[in-house]
Coordinates of C-alpha atoms in Angstrom, one line a residue:
M23 CA -54.6 -34.1 132.0
T24 CA -55.2 -30.4 131.4
P25 CA -56.0 -29.0 127.9
K26 CA -52.4 -27.9 127.6
E27 CA -51.1 -31.3 128.6
V28 CA -53.4 -32.9 126.1
V29 CA -52.0 -30.8 123.3
E30 CA -48.4 -31.8 124.4
F31 CA -49.4 -35.4 124.7
A32 CA -50.7 -35.4 121.1
K33 CA -47.4 -33.9 119.9
K34 CA -45.4 -36.4 121.9
N35 CA -47.3 -39.3 120.3
N36 CA -47.1 -37.9 116.8
C37 CA -50.9 -37.8 116.5
Q38 CA -52.4 -37.2 113.1
M39 CA -56.1 -37.3 114.1
V40 CA -58.2 -36.5 117.1
D41 CA -61.3 -38.7 117.6
L42 CA -64.2 -37.2 119.6
K43 CA -66.6 -39.7 121.1
F44 CA -69.9 -39.1 122.8
M45 CA -73.0 -41.1 123.9
D46 CA -76.3 -41.0 122.1
F47 CA -79.5 -41.3 124.1
P48 CA -80.2 -45.1 123.7
G49 CA -76.5 -45.9 124.6
L50 CA -74.4 -46.2 121.5
W51 CA -71.1 -44.4 121.2
Q52 CA -70.9 -41.9 118.3
H53 CA -67.8 -40.1 117.0
F54 CA -66.2 -37.9 114.4
S55 CA -62.5 -37.1 113.8
V56 CA -60.6 -34.0 113.0
P57 CA -57.0 -33.4 111.9
V58 CA -54.6 -32.8 114.8
D59 CA -54.1 -29.2 113.7
E60 CA -57.6 -28.6 115.0
L61 CA -56.5 -29.6 118.5
K62 CA -56.0 -26.3 120.3
E63 CA -56.7 -25.4 123.9
A64 CA -59.6 -23.3 122.8
I65 CA -61.7 -26.3 121.8
F66 CA -61.9 -27.4 125.4
E67 CA -64.1 -24.3 126.0
E68 CA -65.5 -23.4 122.6
G69 CA -66.1 -26.9 121.4
L70 CA -66.7 -28.2 117.9
G71 CA -70.1 -28.3 116.1
F72 CA -72.2 -31.2 114.8
D73 CA -75.7 -32.0 113.7
G74 CA -77.8 -33.0 116.8
S75 CA -80.9 -33.9 114.7
S76 CA -79.0 -37.0 113.3
I77 CA -78.5 -38.5 116.8
R78 CA -81.2 -40.8 118.1
G79 CA -83.5 -39.2 120.6
W80 CA -82.0 -35.8 120.4
Q81 CA -82.7 -32.5 118.6
A82 CA -85.4 -31.6 116.1
I83 CA -84.1 -30.5 112.7
H84 CA -85.0 -26.8 113.2
C85 CA -82.7 -26.6 116.2
S86 CA -80.1 -29.2 115.3
D87 CA -76.8 -27.4 115.9
M88 CA -74.9 -28.8 118.9
L89 CA -71.4 -28.6 120.3
V90 CA -69.0 -31.3 121.7
I91 CA -66.7 -30.2 124.5
P92 CA -63.8 -32.7 124.9
D93 CA -63.1 -33.8 128.5
P94 CA -59.2 -33.6 128.7
S95 CA -59.2 -36.1 131.6
T96 CA -60.3 -38.8 129.1
A97 CA -57.5 -38.3 126.6
M98 CA -55.7 -41.5 125.4
M99 CA -54.3 -43.0 122.3
D100 CA -56.8 -45.1 120.3
P101 CA -55.3 -48.6 119.9
F102 CA -57.3 -49.6 116.8
T103 CA -56.7 -46.8 114.2
Q104 CA -54.2 -47.1 111.4
Y105 CA -53.0 -43.6 111.9
P106 CA -51.9 -42.3 115.3
T107 CA -55.2 -41.0 116.8
L108 CA -55.9 -39.2 120.1
S109 CA -59.3 -40.2 121.5
M110 CA -61.4 -38.1 124.0
I111 CA -64.9 -38.5 125.4
C112 CA -67.0 -35.3 125.1
N113 CA -69.9 -33.5 126.8
I114 CA -72.6 -32.0 124.8
V115 CA -73.7 -28.3 125.1
D116 CA -76.1 -25.9 123.4
P117 CA -74.2 -23.6 121.0
I118 CA -76.4 -20.6 121.9
T119 CA -76.6 -20.8 125.7
H120 CA -73.5 -23.0 126.3
E121 CA -75.6 -24.9 128.8
K122 CA -75.0 -28.6 129.1
Y123 CA -77.6 -30.7 127.2
S124 CA -80.2 -32.3 129.4
R125 CA -80.5 -35.4 127.2
D126 CA -76.7 -36.0 127.2
P127 CA -76.4 -39.3 129.2
R128 CA -73.0 -38.3 130.5
Y129 CA -74.4 -35.1 131.9
I130 CA -77.1 -37.0 133.6
A131 CA -74.4 -39.1 135.3
Q132 CA -72.4 -36.0 136.2
K133 CA -75.5 -34.5 137.8
A134 CA -76.1 -37.7 139.8
E135 CA -72.6 -37.4 141.3
A136 CA -73.2 -33.8 142.1
Y137 CA -76.5 -34.6 143.7
L138 CA -74.9 -37.2 146.0
K139 CA -72.5 -34.6 147.3
S140 CA -75.3 -32.1 147.8
T141 CA -77.2 -34.5 150.0
K142 CA -74.2 -34.7 152.4
V143 CA -74.8 -38.5 152.5
G144 CA -71.4 -39.2 150.8
D145 CA -69.0 -37.7 148.3
T146 CA -68.3 -40.7 146.0
A147 CA -70.5 -43.5 144.6
Y148 CA -68.4 -46.4 143.4
F149 CA -69.7 -48.8 140.7
G150 CA -68.2 -52.1 139.5
P151 CA -70.0 -53.7 136.6
E152 CA -69.4 -57.2 135.4
P153 CA -70.4 -57.2 131.8
E154 CA -71.0 -60.6 130.1
F155 CA -70.9 -61.0 126.3
F156 CA -70.6 -63.5 123.5
I157 CA -67.7 -63.8 121.1
L158 CA -69.1 -65.3 117.9
D159 CA -67.8 -66.4 114.5
D160 CA -70.8 -65.5 112.3
V161 CA -74.0 -63.5 112.6
R162 CA -76.7 -63.0 110.0
F163 CA -80.1 -61.4 110.4
D164 CA -82.8 -59.7 108.3
Q165 CA -86.4 -58.5 108.5
T166 CA -88.6 -57.8 105.5
A167 CA -92.3 -57.7 104.9
R168 CA -92.3 -61.4 104.1
S169 CA -89.4 -62.8 106.0
G170 CA -87.4 -62.6 109.2
Y171 CA -84.6 -64.6 110.6
Y172 CA -81.4 -64.6 112.6
F173 CA -78.5 -67.0 112.5
L174 CA -75.5 -67.2 114.9
D175 CA -72.6 -69.5 114.8
S176 CA -69.5 -70.2 116.9
S177 CA -66.7 -72.8 116.5
E178 CA -67.3 -73.4 120.2
G179 CA -71.1 -74.0 119.8
I180 CA -72.2 -77.4 121.0
W181 CA -74.4 -77.6 117.9
N182 CA -71.2 -78.0 115.9
S183 CA -70.1 -81.1 117.7
G184 CA -71.1 -83.2 114.7
R185 CA -69.9 -80.9 111.9
E186 CA -67.1 -82.0 109.6
E187 CA -64.2 -79.7 110.4
N188 CA -61.4 -81.8 109.0
P189 CA -60.8 -82.6 111.8
N190 CA -63.5 -81.8 114.4
L191 CA -61.6 -82.1 117.7
G192 CA -64.8 -82.1 119.8
Y193 CA -63.7 -79.5 122.4
K194 CA -67.1 -77.6 122.6
P195 CA -68.7 -76.8 125.9
R196 CA -72.2 -78.2 126.3
H197 CA -75.1 -75.9 127.1
K198 CA -74.6 -74.4 130.6
E199 CA -71.2 -76.0 131.0
G200 CA -68.9 -73.2 129.9
Y201 CA -68.0 -71.9 133.3
F202 CA -64.2 -72.2 134.0
P203 CA -63.1 -75.2 131.9
V204 CA -59.5 -75.0 130.9
P205 CA -58.3 -74.9 127.3
P206 CA -58.8 -76.5 124.8
I207 CA -62.4 -76.6 125.8
D208 CA -62.1 -72.9 126.5
S209 CA -60.8 -71.9 123.1
Q210 CA -60.8 -68.1 123.7
E211 CA -58.3 -67.6 126.5
D212 CA -55.9 -65.7 124.3
I213 CA -58.5 -63.5 122.7
R214 CA -59.9 -62.5 126.1
T215 CA -56.3 -61.8 127.3
E216 CA -55.7 -59.6 124.3
M217 CA -58.8 -57.7 125.2
V218 CA -57.5 -57.3 128.8
Q219 CA -54.1 -56.1 127.6
E220 CA -55.6 -53.4 125.4
M221 CA -57.8 -52.3 128.3
I222 CA -54.8 -52.1 130.6
K223 CA -53.1 -49.8 128.0
L224 CA -56.1 -47.5 128.2
G225 CA -55.8 -47.3 132.0
I226 CA -58.5 -49.7 132.9
Y227 CA -57.7 -51.9 135.9
I228 CA -58.8 -55.5 135.2
E229 CA -59.3 -58.0 138.0
K230 CA -60.0 -61.2 136.0
Q231 CA -61.3 -62.7 132.8
H232 CA -62.9 -66.1 132.2
H233 CA -65.3 -68.1 130.1
E234 CA -68.9 -67.8 131.2
V235 CA -71.6 -70.4 131.6
A236 CA -73.0 -70.6 128.1
T237 CA -71.6 -72.5 125.1
A238 CA -70.6 -70.5 122.0
G239 CA -68.0 -68.2 123.5
Q240 CA -69.8 -66.5 126.4
A241 CA -67.2 -64.4 128.2
E242 CA -66.7 -62.1 131.2
I243 CA -64.0 -59.6 132.0
D244 CA -64.2 -57.8 135.4
M245 CA -63.0 -54.3 135.9
R246 CA -62.0 -52.8 139.3
F247 CA -64.6 -50.4 140.6
D248 CA -64.4 -46.6 140.1
A249 CA -66.5 -43.5 140.6
L250 CA -69.8 -43.3 138.7
V251 CA -68.9 -41.2 135.6
A252 CA -65.4 -42.6 135.4
M253 CA -66.7 -46.2 135.5
A254 CA -69.3 -45.4 132.8
D255 CA -66.5 -44.0 130.6
K256 CA -64.5 -47.2 131.2
L257 CA -67.4 -49.4 130.3
M258 CA -67.8 -47.7 127.0
Y259 CA -64.1 -48.2 126.3
F260 CA -64.5 -51.8 127.5
K261 CA -67.2 -52.5 124.8
Y262 CA -65.1 -50.7 122.2
V263 CA -62.1 -52.8 123.0
C264 CA -64.0 -56.1 123.0
K265 CA -65.6 -55.5 119.6
N266 CA -62.4 -54.3 117.9
V267 CA -60.2 -57.0 119.3
A268 CA -62.8 -59.6 118.1
K269 CA -62.8 -58.0 114.7
R270 CA -59.0 -58.3 114.5
H271 CA -59.6 -62.1 114.7
G272 CA -62.4 -62.3 112.3
K273 CA -64.9 -62.6 115.1
T274 CA -67.8 -60.5 116.4
V275 CA -69.0 -59.6 119.9
T276 CA -72.5 -59.0 121.1
F277 CA -73.7 -57.5 124.4
M278 CA -77.3 -58.6 123.7
P279 CA -78.8 -60.1 126.9
K280 CA -80.2 -63.2 125.3
P281 CA -78.8 -64.0 121.9
L282 CA -79.2 -67.8 122.3
F283 CA -82.2 -69.9 123.1
G284 CA -81.8 -72.7 125.7
D285 CA -78.6 -71.3 127.4
N286 CA -77.7 -68.6 129.8
G287 CA -78.1 -65.0 128.9
S288 CA -75.6 -62.1 129.5
G289 CA -76.1 -60.0 132.6
M290 CA -74.2 -57.2 134.1
H291 CA -74.1 -57.6 137.9
T292 CA -73.2 -54.1 139.3
H293 CA -71.4 -53.6 142.6
Q294 CA -72.2 -50.4 144.4
S295 CA -71.1 -48.5 147.5
I296 CA -71.0 -45.0 148.9
W297 CA -68.0 -43.4 150.5
K298 CA -67.3 -40.1 152.3
G299 CA -63.9 -38.6 153.1
G300 CA -62.2 -41.8 152.0
K301 CA -64.2 -44.0 154.3
P302 CA -66.7 -46.7 153.3
L303 CA -70.2 -46.0 154.5
F304 CA -71.8 -49.4 153.8
A305 CA -69.8 -51.3 156.4
G306 CA -71.5 -51.8 159.8
D307 CA -72.6 -54.3 162.4
G308 CA -75.9 -55.2 160.9
Y309 CA -76.9 -58.1 158.6
A310 CA -73.8 -59.5 156.7
G311 CA -71.7 -56.7 158.2
M312 CA -73.7 -53.9 156.6
S313 CA -74.6 -50.5 157.9
E314 CA -78.1 -49.1 158.3
M315 CA -77.4 -46.8 155.4
A316 CA -76.6 -49.7 153.2
M317 CA -79.8 -51.5 154.1
H318 CA -81.8 -48.4 153.3
Y319 CA -80.0 -48.1 149.9
I320 CA -81.0 -51.7 149.2
G321 CA -84.6 -50.8 150.2
G322 CA -84.6 -48.0 147.7
V323 CA -83.3 -50.1 144.8
L324 CA -85.8 -52.9 145.6
K325 CA -88.7 -50.5 145.8
H326 CA -87.9 -48.8 142.5
A327 CA -86.6 -51.8 140.7
P328 CA -89.7 -52.2 138.4
A329 CA -89.1 -48.6 137.2
L330 CA -85.3 -49.0 137.1
A331 CA -85.8 -51.9 134.7
A332 CA -86.7 -49.6 131.9
I333 CA -83.2 -48.1 132.1
T334 CA -81.1 -51.0 133.5
N335 CA -82.7 -53.6 131.2
P336 CA -83.8 -51.4 128.3
T337 CA -84.4 -53.7 125.4
T338 CA -87.1 -56.1 124.5
N339 CA -84.4 -58.8 124.4
S340 CA -83.6 -58.0 128.0
Y341 CA -86.8 -59.8 129.1
K342 CA -85.9 -63.0 127.3
R343 CA -83.2 -63.2 130.1
L344 CA -85.4 -62.0 133.0
V345 CA -87.8 -65.0 133.0
P346 CA -89.1 -66.5 136.3
G347 CA -88.2 -70.1 137.0
F348 CA -84.7 -69.9 135.4
E349 CA -81.4 -68.6 136.7
A350 CA -82.0 -64.9 136.1
P351 CA -82.4 -62.7 139.3
V352 CA -86.1 -61.7 138.7
N353 CA -87.1 -62.0 142.4
L354 CA -86.8 -58.7 144.2
A355 CA -85.1 -59.8 147.4
Y356 CA -81.6 -59.5 149.0
S357 CA -79.3 -61.9 150.6
S358 CA -75.7 -62.6 151.6
R359 CA -73.9 -65.0 149.3
N360 CA -77.2 -66.2 147.7
R361 CA -76.8 -65.6 143.9
S362 CA -80.5 -66.2 143.2
A363 CA -81.5 -63.0 144.9
S364 CA -81.7 -59.8 142.8
I365 CA -79.4 -58.0 145.3
R366 CA -76.5 -59.9 146.8
I367 CA -74.1 -58.9 149.5
P368 CA -70.7 -60.3 148.5
M369 CA -68.9 -62.0 151.4
Y370 CA -65.4 -62.5 149.9
S371 CA -63.7 -60.2 152.4
P372 CA -64.4 -59.0 156.0
S373 CA -62.7 -55.7 155.2
P374 CA -64.9 -52.6 155.6
K375 CA -63.6 -51.3 152.3
A376 CA -65.0 -54.4 150.6
K377 CA -68.5 -53.9 151.9
R378 CA -70.8 -53.3 148.9
I379 CA -74.0 -54.5 147.3
E380 CA -74.3 -56.3 144.0
V381 CA -77.4 -55.5 142.0
R382 CA -77.8 -58.5 139.7
F383 CA -80.7 -57.7 137.4
P384 CA -79.0 -55.1 135.0
D385 CA -77.7 -56.3 131.7
P386 CA -75.0 -55.0 129.4
S387 CA -77.4 -53.5 126.8
C388 CA -78.0 -50.6 129.0
N389 CA -76.6 -47.0 128.7
P390 CA -74.2 -47.1 131.7
Y391 CA -74.4 -43.4 132.4
M392 CA -78.1 -43.5 132.8
A393 CA -78.2 -46.9 134.5
F394 CA -75.6 -46.1 137.1
A395 CA -77.3 -42.7 137.8
A396 CA -80.7 -44.3 138.1
M397 CA -79.6 -46.9 140.6
L398 CA -77.8 -44.3 142.7
M399 CA -80.9 -42.1 142.7
A400 CA -83.0 -45.1 143.8
G401 CA -80.5 -46.0 146.6
L402 CA -80.4 -42.4 147.8
D403 CA -84.2 -42.2 147.9
G404 CA -84.0 -45.3 150.1
I405 CA -81.5 -43.6 152.4
E406 CA -83.5 -40.3 152.5
N407 CA -86.8 -42.1 153.3
K408 CA -85.3 -44.9 155.4
I409 CA -86.9 -47.6 153.2
D410 CA -86.8 -50.9 155.0
P411 CA -85.8 -53.7 152.6
G412 CA -87.5 -56.3 154.7
A413 CA -86.0 -59.6 155.8
P414 CA -83.2 -61.2 153.8
L415 CA -84.1 -64.2 151.7
D416 CA -81.3 -66.7 152.4
K417 CA -83.1 -69.8 151.1
D418 CA -82.7 -71.1 147.5
I419 CA -85.3 -68.9 145.8
Y420 CA -85.8 -71.4 143.1
G421 CA -86.6 -74.1 145.7
L422 CA -89.3 -72.1 147.3
T423 CA -92.9 -73.3 147.2
P424 CA -95.5 -71.3 145.3
E425 CA -96.9 -70.1 148.6
E426 CA -93.5 -68.8 149.7
L427 CA -92.9 -67.1 146.4
A428 CA -96.2 -65.4 146.4
G429 CA -94.9 -62.8 148.8
V430 CA -91.7 -62.0 146.8
P431 CA -92.2 -59.3 144.2
T432 CA -90.6 -59.7 140.8
M433 CA -89.1 -57.7 138.0
P434 CA -91.3 -56.7 135.1
G435 CA -91.9 -59.4 132.4
S436 CA -91.5 -57.1 129.4
L437 CA -90.0 -53.8 128.3
E438 CA -93.5 -52.5 127.9
E439 CA -94.3 -53.3 131.5
A440 CA -91.0 -51.7 132.7
L441 CA -91.8 -48.5 130.8
D442 CA -95.3 -48.4 132.4
N443 CA -93.6 -48.7 135.8
L444 CA -91.1 -45.9 134.9
E445 CA -94.0 -43.7 133.8
A446 CA -95.7 -44.2 137.2
D447 CA -92.6 -44.1 139.4
H448 CA -89.9 -41.6 138.5
E449 CA -90.1 -38.8 141.0
F450 CA -87.0 -40.1 142.7
L451 CA -85.1 -39.6 139.4
L452 CA -86.1 -35.9 139.2
K453 CA -84.4 -34.9 142.5
G454 CA -81.6 -32.4 141.9
D455 CA -82.7 -32.2 138.3
V456 CA -80.6 -35.3 137.6
F457 CA -83.1 -36.7 135.2
T458 CA -85.4 -34.0 133.7
Q459 CA -89.0 -34.8 132.9
D460 CA -88.1 -34.2 129.3
A461 CA -85.4 -36.8 129.4
I462 CA -87.7 -39.4 131.0
D463 CA -90.6 -38.7 128.6
T464 CA -88.3 -38.9 125.6
W465 CA -86.8 -42.2 126.8
I466 CA -90.3 -43.7 127.3
E467 CA -91.6 -42.4 123.9
Y468 CA -88.5 -43.6 122.1
K469 CA -88.5 -47.0 123.6
R470 CA -92.2 -47.5 123.0
S471 CA -92.3 -46.3 119.4
K472 CA -88.9 -47.5 118.1
E473 CA -88.7 -50.8 120.0
V474 CA -91.8 -52.1 121.7
D475 CA -94.3 -51.2 118.9
A476 CA -91.7 -52.0 116.2
L477 CA -91.4 -55.5 117.5
R478 CA -95.1 -55.9 118.2
L479 CA -96.0 -55.1 114.6
R480 CA -93.8 -57.9 113.1
P481 CA -94.5 -61.6 113.0
H482 CA -92.0 -63.7 114.9
P483 CA -90.4 -66.8 113.2
Y484 CA -91.6 -69.1 116.1
E485 CA -95.2 -68.0 115.5
F486 CA -95.0 -69.9 112.2
F487 CA -93.9 -73.0 114.0
L488 CA -96.7 -72.6 116.5
Y489 CA -99.6 -71.5 114.3
F490 CA -99.1 -71.9 110.6
M491 CA -100.5 -75.4 110.4
N492 CA -102.4 -75.5 113.7
S493 CA -104.4 -72.3 113.7
C494 CA -108.2 -72.5 113.7
S495 CA -108.6 -70.9 110.3

């Protein structure tokens, strides 16, 4: 829609409020709302002011004034507000220079799309994420100077199979047995469908929904691919819908990669391809029907994966999922069909339009604007430098001998290690000024001080189990 059409759309829907959403640096949606009388065509150029010093990773207090500029193409009716509310996603600009803000994740994604076009390699990068998440009934957590704990619960959790529920009907999937059982074992068919229906109303094309592997309500809803920025916008609405539909039912949703011990974590396999002039460029006559360009793209992602991890797997909790020897794709190899490789080439269809790669190590805690942009930049670096991805690994990676595994590189084992890799390897992100040095430095400093060091300073509950009675003191 154009600005004029947005104003007319608001009147047609009897809007009372306009909600303006934007992305903070770590990856959480922020918002504020204004009465509909403030919705004039001028705000699409002049913007509305807010305090940038209150947003994580952004401005210092002495230069805190910022502007949000609504993107009219994102206008839609919010399905969760009591009063009719128009929702729009915004870009962030400096109020003095009116330049776009270099730490605005959406602007980073926009620059990545522009950089792709400038290379003449292609004109569109398509992304199709598959976010997994848990739908839970109860969550409690706290951290003080002398205590720390978390407690999760789900009516589906196998640990409740012996609980008195008057009656307990026993339909609770065992650990690692939640994939595809029909109701009543899958108790969340209807709530996932409600999520799907709300997403469809928002213009998000959904391909399927299903229960995932873990007990306790692990779920997956798959969206059809879209261009990079549009897909990141949709993923933010996706999370918004999942959380708010769950709240309607007195439940809660988490996109933490590893909320449960002893069961599968939540990943976000991300399908990617490059097109030009409406034609797919990843289809060819090479391995698994892929083009040379696609193989070089894979080479770039594999080469830079240890650095990408700091953005695609950006929490300390991410590395509770990325543990060698289990099912997570920690081994940096590619294969057709083999889901134990960190990059898979899906073989569902022989159509050239279906040719894509699936990067399997990202998780849904990431900031999608930055994660998609970073993976695209790594792939483009592979294309530019003709990076050879090596031979495919079509064996069961988890069945390889230690000698065979010795030659297969792996993902970092911690957020701290990933940040070290990003610090050492980020030149590919600076091309086209997509990521600025300031944005990368701020990301690394924020993650180290607010997350890595913050966790390192606090005792862990399991340390008491290990050491309280058995230490040498």
